[in-house]
PDB file of C-alpha atoms in Angstrom:
ATOM      1  CA  UNK A   1       0.001  -0.002  -0.010  1.00 85.00           C
ATOM      2  CA  UNK A   2       1.186   3.614  -0.710  1.00 91.00           C
ATOM      3  CA  UNK A   3       1.843   5.796   2.312  1.00 91.00           C
ATOM      4  CA  UNK A   4       1.081   9.446   2.815  1.00 93.00           C
ATOM      5  CA  UNK A   5       1.411  11.899   5.683  1.00 93.00           C
ATOM      6  CA  UNK A   6      -1.205  13.982   7.266  1.00 92.00           C
ATOM      7  CA  UNK A   7      -1.410  16.366  10.292  1.00 91.00           C
ATOM      8  CA  UNK A   8      -3.601  15.430  13.231  1.00 91.00           C
ATOM      9  CA  UNK A   9      -5.858  18.443  12.406  1.00 91.00           C
ATOM     10  CA  UNK A  10      -6.647  16.664   9.068  1.00 92.00           C
ATOM     11  CA  UNK A  11      -8.424  13.792  10.944  1.00 93.00           C
ATOM     12  CA  UNK A  12     -12.005  14.325  11.952  1.00 91.00           C
ATOM     13  CA  UNK A  13     -14.913  11.832  12.850  1.00 92.00           C
ATOM     14  CA  UNK A  14     -12.787   8.967  11.550  1.00 93.00           C
ATOM     15  CA  UNK A  15     -12.049  10.690   8.170  1.00 95.00           C
ATOM     16  CA  UNK A  16      -8.654  11.864   6.851  1.00 94.00           C
ATOM     17  CA  UNK A  17      -8.790  14.854   4.647  1.00 95.00           C
ATOM     18  CA  UNK A  18      -5.654  14.874   2.461  1.00 94.00           C
ATOM     19  CA  UNK A  19      -4.766  18.244   0.771  1.00 93.00           C
ATOM     20  CA  UNK A  20      -1.733  19.794  -1.103  1.00 90.00           C
ATOM     21  CA  UNK A  21       0.493  18.041  -3.521  1.00 90.00           C
ATOM     22  CA  UNK A  22      -0.535  14.589  -2.564  1.00 93.00           C
ATOM     23  CA  UNK A  23      -3.997  15.081  -3.986  1.00 95.00           C
ATOM     24  CA  UNK A  24      -2.632  15.334  -7.625  1.00 92.00           C
ATOM     25  CA  UNK A  25      -0.328  12.470  -6.881  1.00 93.00           C
ATOM     26  CA  UNK A  26      -3.238  10.202  -5.823  1.00 95.00           C
ATOM     27  CA  UNK A  27      -5.543  11.325  -8.537  1.00 92.00           C
ATOM     28  CA  UNK A  28      -3.488  11.772 -11.584  1.00 91.00           C
ATOM     29  CA  UNK A  29      -0.394   9.681 -11.066  1.00 93.00           C
ATOM     30  CA  UNK A  30      -1.509   6.718  -9.108  1.00 94.00           C
ATOM     31  CA  UNK A  31      -5.124   7.151 -10.527  1.00 94.00           C
ATOM     32  CA  UNK A  32      -6.601   5.823  -7.413  1.00 94.00           C
ATOM     33  CA  UNK A  33     -10.462   5.323  -7.094  1.00 94.00           C
ATOM     34  CA  UNK A  34     -12.823   5.027  -4.168  1.00 95.00           C
ATOM     35  CA  UNK A  35     -12.529   1.807  -2.416  1.00 94.00           C
ATOM     36  CA  UNK A  36      -8.801   1.516  -2.595  1.00 94.00           C
ATOM     37  CA  UNK A  37      -6.611   1.430   0.622  1.00 95.00           C
ATOM     38  CA  UNK A  38      -3.643   3.531   1.593  1.00 94.00           C
ATOM     39  CA  UNK A  39      -1.576   4.056   4.772  1.00 94.00           C
ATOM     40  CA  UNK A  40      -1.535   7.340   6.626  1.00 93.00           C
ATOM     41  CA  UNK A  41       1.012   8.541   9.261  1.00 92.00           C
ATOM     42  CA  UNK A  42       0.827  11.583  11.356  1.00 91.00           C
ATOM     43  CA  UNK A  43       4.493  11.667  12.213  1.00 88.00           C
ATOM     44  CA  UNK A  44       4.039   9.698  15.463  1.00 87.00           C
ATOM     45  CA  UNK A  45       3.970   6.065  16.302  1.00 86.00           C
ATOM     46  CA  UNK A  46       0.572   5.291  14.871  1.00 89.00           C
ATOM     47  CA  UNK A  47      -0.188   4.175  11.409  1.00 92.00           C
ATOM     48  CA  UNK A  48      -3.698   4.146   9.888  1.00 94.00           C
ATOM     49  CA  UNK A  49      -5.066   1.782   7.197  1.00 96.00           C
ATOM     50  CA  UNK A  50      -7.497   3.894   5.258  1.00 95.00           C
ATOM     51  CA  UNK A  51     -10.142   3.521   2.452  1.00 96.00           C
ATOM     52  CA  UNK A  52     -10.406   6.187  -0.270  1.00 96.00           C
ATOM     53  CA  UNK A  53     -13.977   7.584  -0.026  1.00 96.00           C
ATOM     54  CA  UNK A  54     -13.913  10.498  -2.440  1.00 94.00           C
ATOM     55  CA  UNK A  55     -11.609  12.543  -4.670  1.00 94.00           C
ATOM     56  CA  UNK A  56     -11.741  16.117  -5.911  1.00 93.00           C
ATOM     57  CA  UNK A  57      -9.245  18.513  -7.350  1.00 91.00           C
ATOM     58  CA  UNK A  58      -8.474  20.060  -3.872  1.00 92.00           C
ATOM     59  CA  UNK A  59      -9.026  17.042  -1.492  1.00 93.00           C
ATOM     60  CA  UNK A  60      -8.949  13.268  -1.049  1.00 95.00           C
ATOM     61  CA  UNK A  61     -11.140  12.076   1.699  1.00 96.00           C
ATOM     62  CA  UNK A  62     -10.289   8.648   3.336  1.00 96.00           C
ATOM     63  CA  UNK A  63     -12.045   6.635   5.975  1.00 96.00           C
ATOM     64  CA  UNK A  64      -9.872   5.061   8.752  1.00 96.00           C
ATOM     65  CA  UNK A  65     -10.374   1.306   8.865  1.00 96.00           C
ATOM     66  CA  UNK A  66      -7.726   0.372  11.320  1.00 94.00           C
ATOM     67  CA  UNK A  67      -5.023   1.785  13.515  1.00 92.00           C
ATOM     68  CA  UNK A  68      -1.855   0.147  14.453  1.00 90.00           C
ATOM     69  CA  UNK A  69       1.443   0.462  16.174  1.00 88.00           C
ATOM     70  CA  UNK A  70       3.841  -1.083  13.758  1.00 86.00           C
ATOM     71  CA  UNK A  71       7.134   0.017  15.500  1.00 84.00           C
ATOM     72  CA  UNK A  72       8.801   0.887  12.328  1.00 86.00           C
ATOM     73  CA  UNK A  73      11.023   3.609  13.794  1.00 92.00           C
ATOM     74  CA  UNK A  74      14.348   2.871  15.426  1.00 94.00           C
ATOM     75  CA  UNK A  75      14.369   3.118  19.243  1.00 94.00           C
ATOM     76  CA  UNK A  76      16.954   5.696  19.119  1.00 95.00           C
ATOM     77  CA  UNK A  77      17.029   9.022  17.280  1.00 97.00           C
ATOM     78  CA  UNK A  78      20.062   9.223  14.970  1.00 98.00           C
ATOM     79  CA  UNK A  79      21.233  12.516  13.785  1.00 98.00           C
ATOM     80  CA  UNK A  80      23.391  12.559  10.731  1.00 98.00           C
ATOM     81  CA  UNK A  81      25.753  15.570  10.486  1.00 98.00           C
ATOM     82  CA  UNK A  82      26.909  15.376   6.830  1.00 97.00           C
ATOM     83  CA  UNK A  83      29.618  17.759   5.632  1.00 96.00           C
ATOM     84  CA  UNK A  84      28.640  19.077   2.267  1.00 95.00           C
ATOM     85  CA  UNK A  85      29.809  16.856  -0.614  1.00 94.00           C
ATOM     86  CA  UNK A  86      30.386  17.830  -4.210  1.00 93.00           C
ATOM     87  CA  UNK A  87      27.736  18.021  -6.851  1.00 90.00           C
ATOM     88  CA  UNK A  88      24.363  16.279  -6.205  1.00 92.00           C
ATOM     89  CA  UNK A  89      25.629  13.609  -3.720  1.00 95.00           C
ATOM     90  CA  UNK A  90      23.782  15.177  -0.805  1.00 96.00           C
ATOM     91  CA  UNK A  91      20.572  14.018  -2.540  1.00 97.00           C
ATOM     92  CA  UNK A  92      21.695  10.401  -2.359  1.00 97.00           C
ATOM     93  CA  UNK A  93      22.916  10.908   1.223  1.00 97.00           C
ATOM     94  CA  UNK A  94      19.475  12.229   2.270  1.00 98.00           C
ATOM     95  CA  UNK A  95      17.577   9.528   0.376  1.00 98.00           C
ATOM     96  CA  UNK A  96      19.627   6.608   1.971  1.00 98.00           C
ATOM     97  CA  UNK A  97      19.774   8.171   5.435  1.00 98.00           C
ATOM     98  CA  UNK A  98      16.012   8.265   5.556  1.00 98.00           C
ATOM     99  CA  UNK A  99      15.788   4.629   4.210  1.00 97.00           C
ATOM    100  CA  UNK A 100      18.321   3.465   6.904  1.00 97.00           C
ATOM    101  CA  UNK A 101      16.364   5.109   9.809  1.00 96.00           C
ATOM    102  CA  UNK A 102      17.993   8.465  10.553  1.00 97.00           C
ATOM    103  CA  UNK A 103      15.830  10.806  12.518  1.00 97.00           C
ATOM    104  CA  UNK A 104      17.314  13.964  10.950  1.00 98.00           C
ATOM    105  CA  UNK A 105      20.070  15.137   8.616  1.00 98.00           C
ATOM    106  CA  UNK A 106      22.134  18.260   9.327  1.00 98.00           C
ATOM    107  CA  UNK A 107      24.138  19.526   6.420  1.00 97.00           C
ATOM    108  CA  UNK A 108      27.428  20.958   7.624  1.00 96.00           C
ATOM    109  CA  UNK A 109      29.859  23.421   6.005  1.00 94.00           C
ATOM    110  CA  UNK A 110      33.336  22.584   7.011  1.00 93.00           C
ATOM    111  CA  UNK A 111      36.839  23.881   6.025  1.00 89.00           C
ATOM    112  CA  UNK A 112      37.525  21.287   3.375  1.00 87.00           C
ATOM    113  CA  UNK A 113      34.099  21.317   1.791  1.00 90.00           C
ATOM    114  CA  UNK A 114      34.393  22.062  -1.965  1.00 83.00           C
ATOM    115  CA  UNK A 115      30.694  23.050  -2.274  1.00 84.00           C
ATOM    116  CA  UNK A 116      29.865  26.360  -0.669  1.00 84.00           C
ATOM    117  CA  UNK A 117      26.188  27.249  -0.367  1.00 82.00           C
ATOM    118  CA  UNK A 118      24.650  30.401   1.039  1.00 82.00           C
ATOM    119  CA  UNK A 119      21.619  32.607   0.770  1.00 84.00           C
ATOM    120  CA  UNK A 120      18.872  31.867  -1.800  1.00 88.00           C
ATOM    121  CA  UNK A 121      20.748  28.921  -3.273  1.00 90.00           C
ATOM    122  CA  UNK A 122      21.162  27.280   0.078  1.00 92.00           C
ATOM    123  CA  UNK A 123      17.561  27.672   0.829  1.00 94.00           C
ATOM    124  CA  UNK A 124      16.646  26.168  -2.497  1.00 95.00           C
ATOM    125  CA  UNK A 125      18.911  23.152  -1.868  1.00 96.00           C
ATOM    126  CA  UNK A 126      17.509  22.542   1.542  1.00 96.00           C
ATOM    127  CA  UNK A 127      14.008  22.630   0.160  1.00 96.00           C
ATOM    128  CA  UNK A 128      14.970  20.136  -2.446  1.00 97.00           C
ATOM    129  CA  UNK A 129      16.571  17.713   0.143  1.00 97.00           C
ATOM    130  CA  UNK A 130      13.447  17.845   2.273  1.00 97.00           C
ATOM    131  CA  UNK A 131      11.313  16.890  -0.718  1.00 96.00           C
ATOM    132  CA  UNK A 132      13.643  13.872  -1.293  1.00 98.00           C
ATOM    133  CA  UNK A 133      13.348  13.055   2.532  1.00 97.00           C
ATOM    134  CA  UNK A 134       9.540  13.036   2.220  1.00 96.00           C
ATOM    135  CA  UNK A 135       9.715  10.891  -0.961  1.00 95.00           C
ATOM    136  CA  UNK A 136      12.153   8.397   0.632  1.00 97.00           C
ATOM    137  CA  UNK A 137      10.046   8.256   3.877  1.00 96.00           C
ATOM    138  CA  UNK A 138       6.941   7.318   1.919  1.00 94.00           C
ATOM    139  CA  UNK A 139       8.874   4.670  -0.057  1.00 94.00           C
ATOM    140  CA  UNK A 140      10.405   3.053   2.984  1.00 94.00           C
ATOM    141  CA  UNK A 141       7.231   3.123   4.905  1.00 92.00           C
ATOM    142  CA  UNK A 142       8.577   5.436   7.605  1.00 94.00           C
ATOM    143  CA  UNK A 143       6.198   6.777  10.298  1.00 94.00           C
ATOM    144  CA  UNK A 144       7.993  10.182  10.132  1.00 95.00           C
ATOM    145  CA  UNK A 145       9.495  12.492   7.506  1.00 96.00           C
ATOM    146  CA  UNK A 146      13.028  13.163   8.812  1.00 97.00           C
ATOM    147  CA  UNK A 147      14.004  16.766   8.764  1.00 97.00           C
ATOM    148  CA  UNK A 148      16.773  18.167   6.824  1.00 98.00           C
ATOM    149  CA  UNK A 149      17.975  21.229   8.614  1.00 97.00           C
ATOM    150  CA  UNK A 150      19.382  24.509   7.257  1.00 96.00           C
ATOM    151  CA  UNK A 151      23.097  24.408   6.547  1.00 96.00           C
ATOM    152  CA  UNK A 152      25.083  24.849   9.684  1.00 96.00           C
ATOM    153  CA  UNK A 153      28.857  25.811  10.113  1.00 95.00           C
ATOM    154  CA  UNK A 154      31.074  23.294  11.809  1.00 95.00           C
ATOM    155  CA  UNK A 155      30.805  25.324  15.126  1.00 96.00           C
ATOM    156  CA  UNK A 156      26.997  25.561  14.913  1.00 97.00           C
ATOM    157  CA  UNK A 157      26.796  21.758  14.311  1.00 97.00           C
ATOM    158  CA  UNK A 158      28.997  21.029  17.435  1.00 97.00           C
ATOM    159  CA  UNK A 159      26.767  23.229  19.502  1.00 96.00           C
ATOM    160  CA  UNK A 160      23.691  21.601  18.168  1.00 97.00           C
ATOM    161  CA  UNK A 161      25.002  18.145  19.086  1.00 97.00           C
ATOM    162  CA  UNK A 162      25.566  19.052  22.686  1.00 95.00           C
ATOM    163  CA  UNK A 163      22.244  17.643  23.859  1.00 95.00           C
ATOM    164  CA  UNK A 164      22.934  14.216  22.315  1.00 97.00           C
ATOM    165  CA  UNK A 165      23.732  11.139  24.357  1.00 97.00           C
ATOM    166  CA  UNK A 166      26.311   9.709  21.931  1.00 97.00           C
ATOM    167  CA  UNK A 167      28.422  11.634  19.416  1.00 97.00           C
ATOM    168  CA  UNK A 168      30.574   9.670  16.935  1.00 97.00           C
ATOM    169  CA  UNK A 169      33.048  10.846  14.239  1.00 96.00           C
ATOM    170  CA  UNK A 170      34.516   8.482  11.774  1.00 95.00           C
ATOM    171  CA  UNK A 171      37.992   9.845  11.245  1.00 91.00           C
ATOM    172  CA  UNK A 172      40.649   8.467   8.713  1.00 84.00           C
ATOM    173  CA  UNK A 173      43.514   9.257  11.223  1.00 81.00           C
ATOM    174  CA  UNK A 174      41.968   7.064  13.871  1.00 83.00           C
ATOM    175  CA  UNK A 175      43.043   3.398  14.090  1.00 80.00           C
ATOM    176  CA  UNK A 176      41.889   0.205  15.943  1.00 87.00           C
ATOM    177  CA  UNK A 177      38.711  -1.611  15.102  1.00 91.00           C
ATOM    178  CA  UNK A 178      38.557  -2.930  18.650  1.00 93.00           C
ATOM    179  CA  UNK A 179      37.787   0.649  19.915  1.00 93.00           C
ATOM    180  CA  UNK A 180      35.020   1.022  17.182  1.00 93.00           C
ATOM    181  CA  UNK A 181      33.440  -2.261  18.307  1.00 94.00           C
ATOM    182  CA  UNK A 182      33.501  -1.292  22.006  1.00 94.00           C
ATOM    183  CA  UNK A 183      32.142   2.098  21.404  1.00 94.00           C
ATOM    184  CA  UNK A 184      29.291   1.036  19.116  1.00 94.00           C
ATOM    185  CA  UNK A 185      28.302  -1.948  21.204  1.00 92.00           C
ATOM    186  CA  UNK A 186      27.946   0.247  24.174  1.00 93.00           C
ATOM    187  CA  UNK A 187      25.086   2.307  22.444  1.00 95.00           C
ATOM    188  CA  UNK A 188      21.746   1.374  24.082  1.00 92.00           C
ATOM    189  CA  UNK A 189      18.230   1.846  22.601  1.00 92.00           C
ATOM    190  CA  UNK A 190      16.731   5.178  23.585  1.00 93.00           C
ATOM    191  CA  UNK A 191      20.007   6.998  23.477  1.00 96.00           C
ATOM    192  CA  UNK A 192      20.153   9.768  20.947  1.00 97.00           C
ATOM    193  CA  UNK A 193      23.215   9.374  18.576  1.00 97.00           C
ATOM    194  CA  UNK A 194      25.000  11.939  16.378  1.00 98.00           C
ATOM    195  CA  UNK A 195      27.177  10.847  13.546  1.00 98.00           C
ATOM    196  CA  UNK A 196      29.589  13.473  12.024  1.00 97.00           C
ATOM    197  CA  UNK A 197      30.818  12.677   8.504  1.00 97.00           C
ATOM    198  CA  UNK A 198      33.536  14.698   6.776  1.00 93.00           C
ATOM    199  CA  UNK A 199      33.597  15.941   3.189  1.00 92.00           C
ATOM    200  CA  UNK A 200      35.758  14.522   0.368  1.00 92.00           C
ATOM    201  CA  UNK A 201      38.856  16.093   1.725  1.00 86.00           C
ATOM    202  CA  UNK A 202      38.240  14.757   5.342  1.00 88.00           C
ATOM    203  CA  UNK A 203      38.365  16.838   8.391  1.00 90.00           C
ATOM    204  CA  UNK A 204      40.964  19.440   9.233  1.00 89.00           C
ATOM    205  CA  UNK A 205      42.990  18.545  12.245  1.00 90.00           C
ATOM    206  CA  UNK A 206      41.738  21.447  14.222  1.00 92.00           C
ATOM    207  CA  UNK A 207      38.166  20.377  13.446  1.00 93.00           C
ATOM    208  CA  UNK A 208      38.816  16.950  14.639  1.00 92.00           C
ATOM    209  CA  UNK A 209      40.354  18.360  17.864  1.00 93.00           C
ATOM    210  CA  UNK A 210      37.312  20.748  18.280  1.00 95.00           C
ATOM    211  CA  UNK A 211      34.931  17.748  17.850  1.00 94.00           C
ATOM    212  CA  UNK A 212      36.714  15.781  20.493  1.00 94.00           C
ATOM    213  CA  UNK A 213      36.612  18.690  22.974  1.00 95.00           C
ATOM    214  CA  UNK A 214      32.779  18.843  22.367  1.00 93.00           C
ATOM    215  CA  UNK A 215      32.171  15.261  23.203  1.00 94.00           C
ATOM    216  CA  UNK A 216      32.560  13.418  19.905  1.00 96.00           C
ATOM    217  CA  UNK A 217      34.433  10.146  19.898  1.00 95.00           C
ATOM    218  CA  UNK A 218      36.614   9.423  16.880  1.00 94.00           C
ATOM    219  CA  UNK A 219      36.554   5.935  15.451  1.00 94.00           C
ATOM    220  CA  UNK A 220      37.692   4.030  12.492  1.00 93.00           C
ATOM    221  CA  UNK A 221      35.546   2.310   9.909  1.00 93.00           C
ATOM    222  CA  UNK A 222      38.357   0.129   8.701  1.00 90.00           C
ATOM    223  CA  UNK A 223      41.603   0.353   6.832  1.00 88.00           C
ATOM    224  CA  UNK A 224      39.977   1.433   3.537  1.00 88.00           C
ATOM    225  CA  UNK A 225      39.171   5.010   2.866  1.00 88.00           C
ATOM    226  CA  UNK A 226      35.452   5.414   2.252  1.00 92.00           C
ATOM    227  CA  UNK A 227      33.703   8.093   0.134  1.00 93.00           C
ATOM    228  CA  UNK A 228      31.881  10.602   2.146  1.00 94.00           C
ATOM    229  CA  UNK A 229      28.450   9.442   0.835  1.00 94.00           C
ATOM    230  CA  UNK A 230      29.512   5.828   1.842  1.00 95.00           C
ATOM    231  CA  UNK A 231      30.692   6.483   5.371  1.00 95.00           C
ATOM    232  CA  UNK A 232      27.343   7.862   6.554  1.00 95.00           C
ATOM    233  CA  UNK A 233      25.436   4.923   5.025  1.00 96.00           C
ATOM    234  CA  UNK A 234      28.025   2.558   6.743  1.00 96.00           C
ATOM    235  CA  UNK A 235      27.403   4.040  10.138  1.00 96.00           C
ATOM    236  CA  UNK A 236      23.765   4.074   9.786  1.00 97.00           C
ATOM    237  CA  UNK A 237      23.599   0.510   8.624  1.00 97.00           C
ATOM    238  CA  UNK A 238      25.648  -0.621  11.626  1.00 96.00           C
ATOM    239  CA  UNK A 239      23.498   1.436  14.018  1.00 96.00           C
ATOM    240  CA  UNK A 240      20.371  -0.045  12.522  1.00 95.00           C
ATOM    241  CA  UNK A 241      21.667  -3.538  13.022  1.00 94.00           C
ATOM    242  CA  UNK A 242      22.596  -2.880  16.605  1.00 94.00           C
ATOM    243  CA  UNK A 243      19.442  -0.949  17.615  1.00 93.00           C
ATOM    244  CA  UNK A 244      16.587  -2.660  15.664  1.00 88.00           C
ATOM    245  CA  UNK A 245      14.279  -4.317  18.249  1.00 75.00           C
ATOM    246  CA  UNK A 246      12.659  -7.022  16.139  1.00 68.00           C
TER     247      UNK A 246
END
């Protein structure tokens, strides 16, 4: 079944009133008809199985048939701090991060980032990344749409991370997989986790030191150097494996 998202305010007397861009997608792309079923999430732990009742140009009305608690979200909130990669790689990073269970993606501008974004162009990129996050959330049957934050400086990202329980930074200058295994195996469900991924050129040594001073633990992901878009996916895959409840 296809998944869509709605606000709680759109549910009334057992009916869900879908508006906005999803109306055209349901009517003109999926060509759905009354009687067909879809899934609705309100960005919490509940999921609703709904029957399409009526379709108009401005609204699709669905009747709630069943409500369930599928437990599809990870028991920990994982925040991916991704230093800006070249070209359109951030689109892939966002898409795969959402599929792998990230709670939020924070784009970071660090010293060695080749891509520099500010002003209107930055806002357009963030809007585009959030659209990709929404699409990936629907495809992967997430119960929430992970937010892609506005681009932060390295210092802003460190400040934002202060409230997180666990802060991890894969770093090419770090060695010893035993330390990585120990740190990752110590993460417990319910703890919030921040993962800081460097750009193509890696972290400046001063950035690595600043991250450590702000509570980040540097770890290695092995003897091979991973691309920036691969490192985040690797970390999220490991964390998903360690934290998934069922």
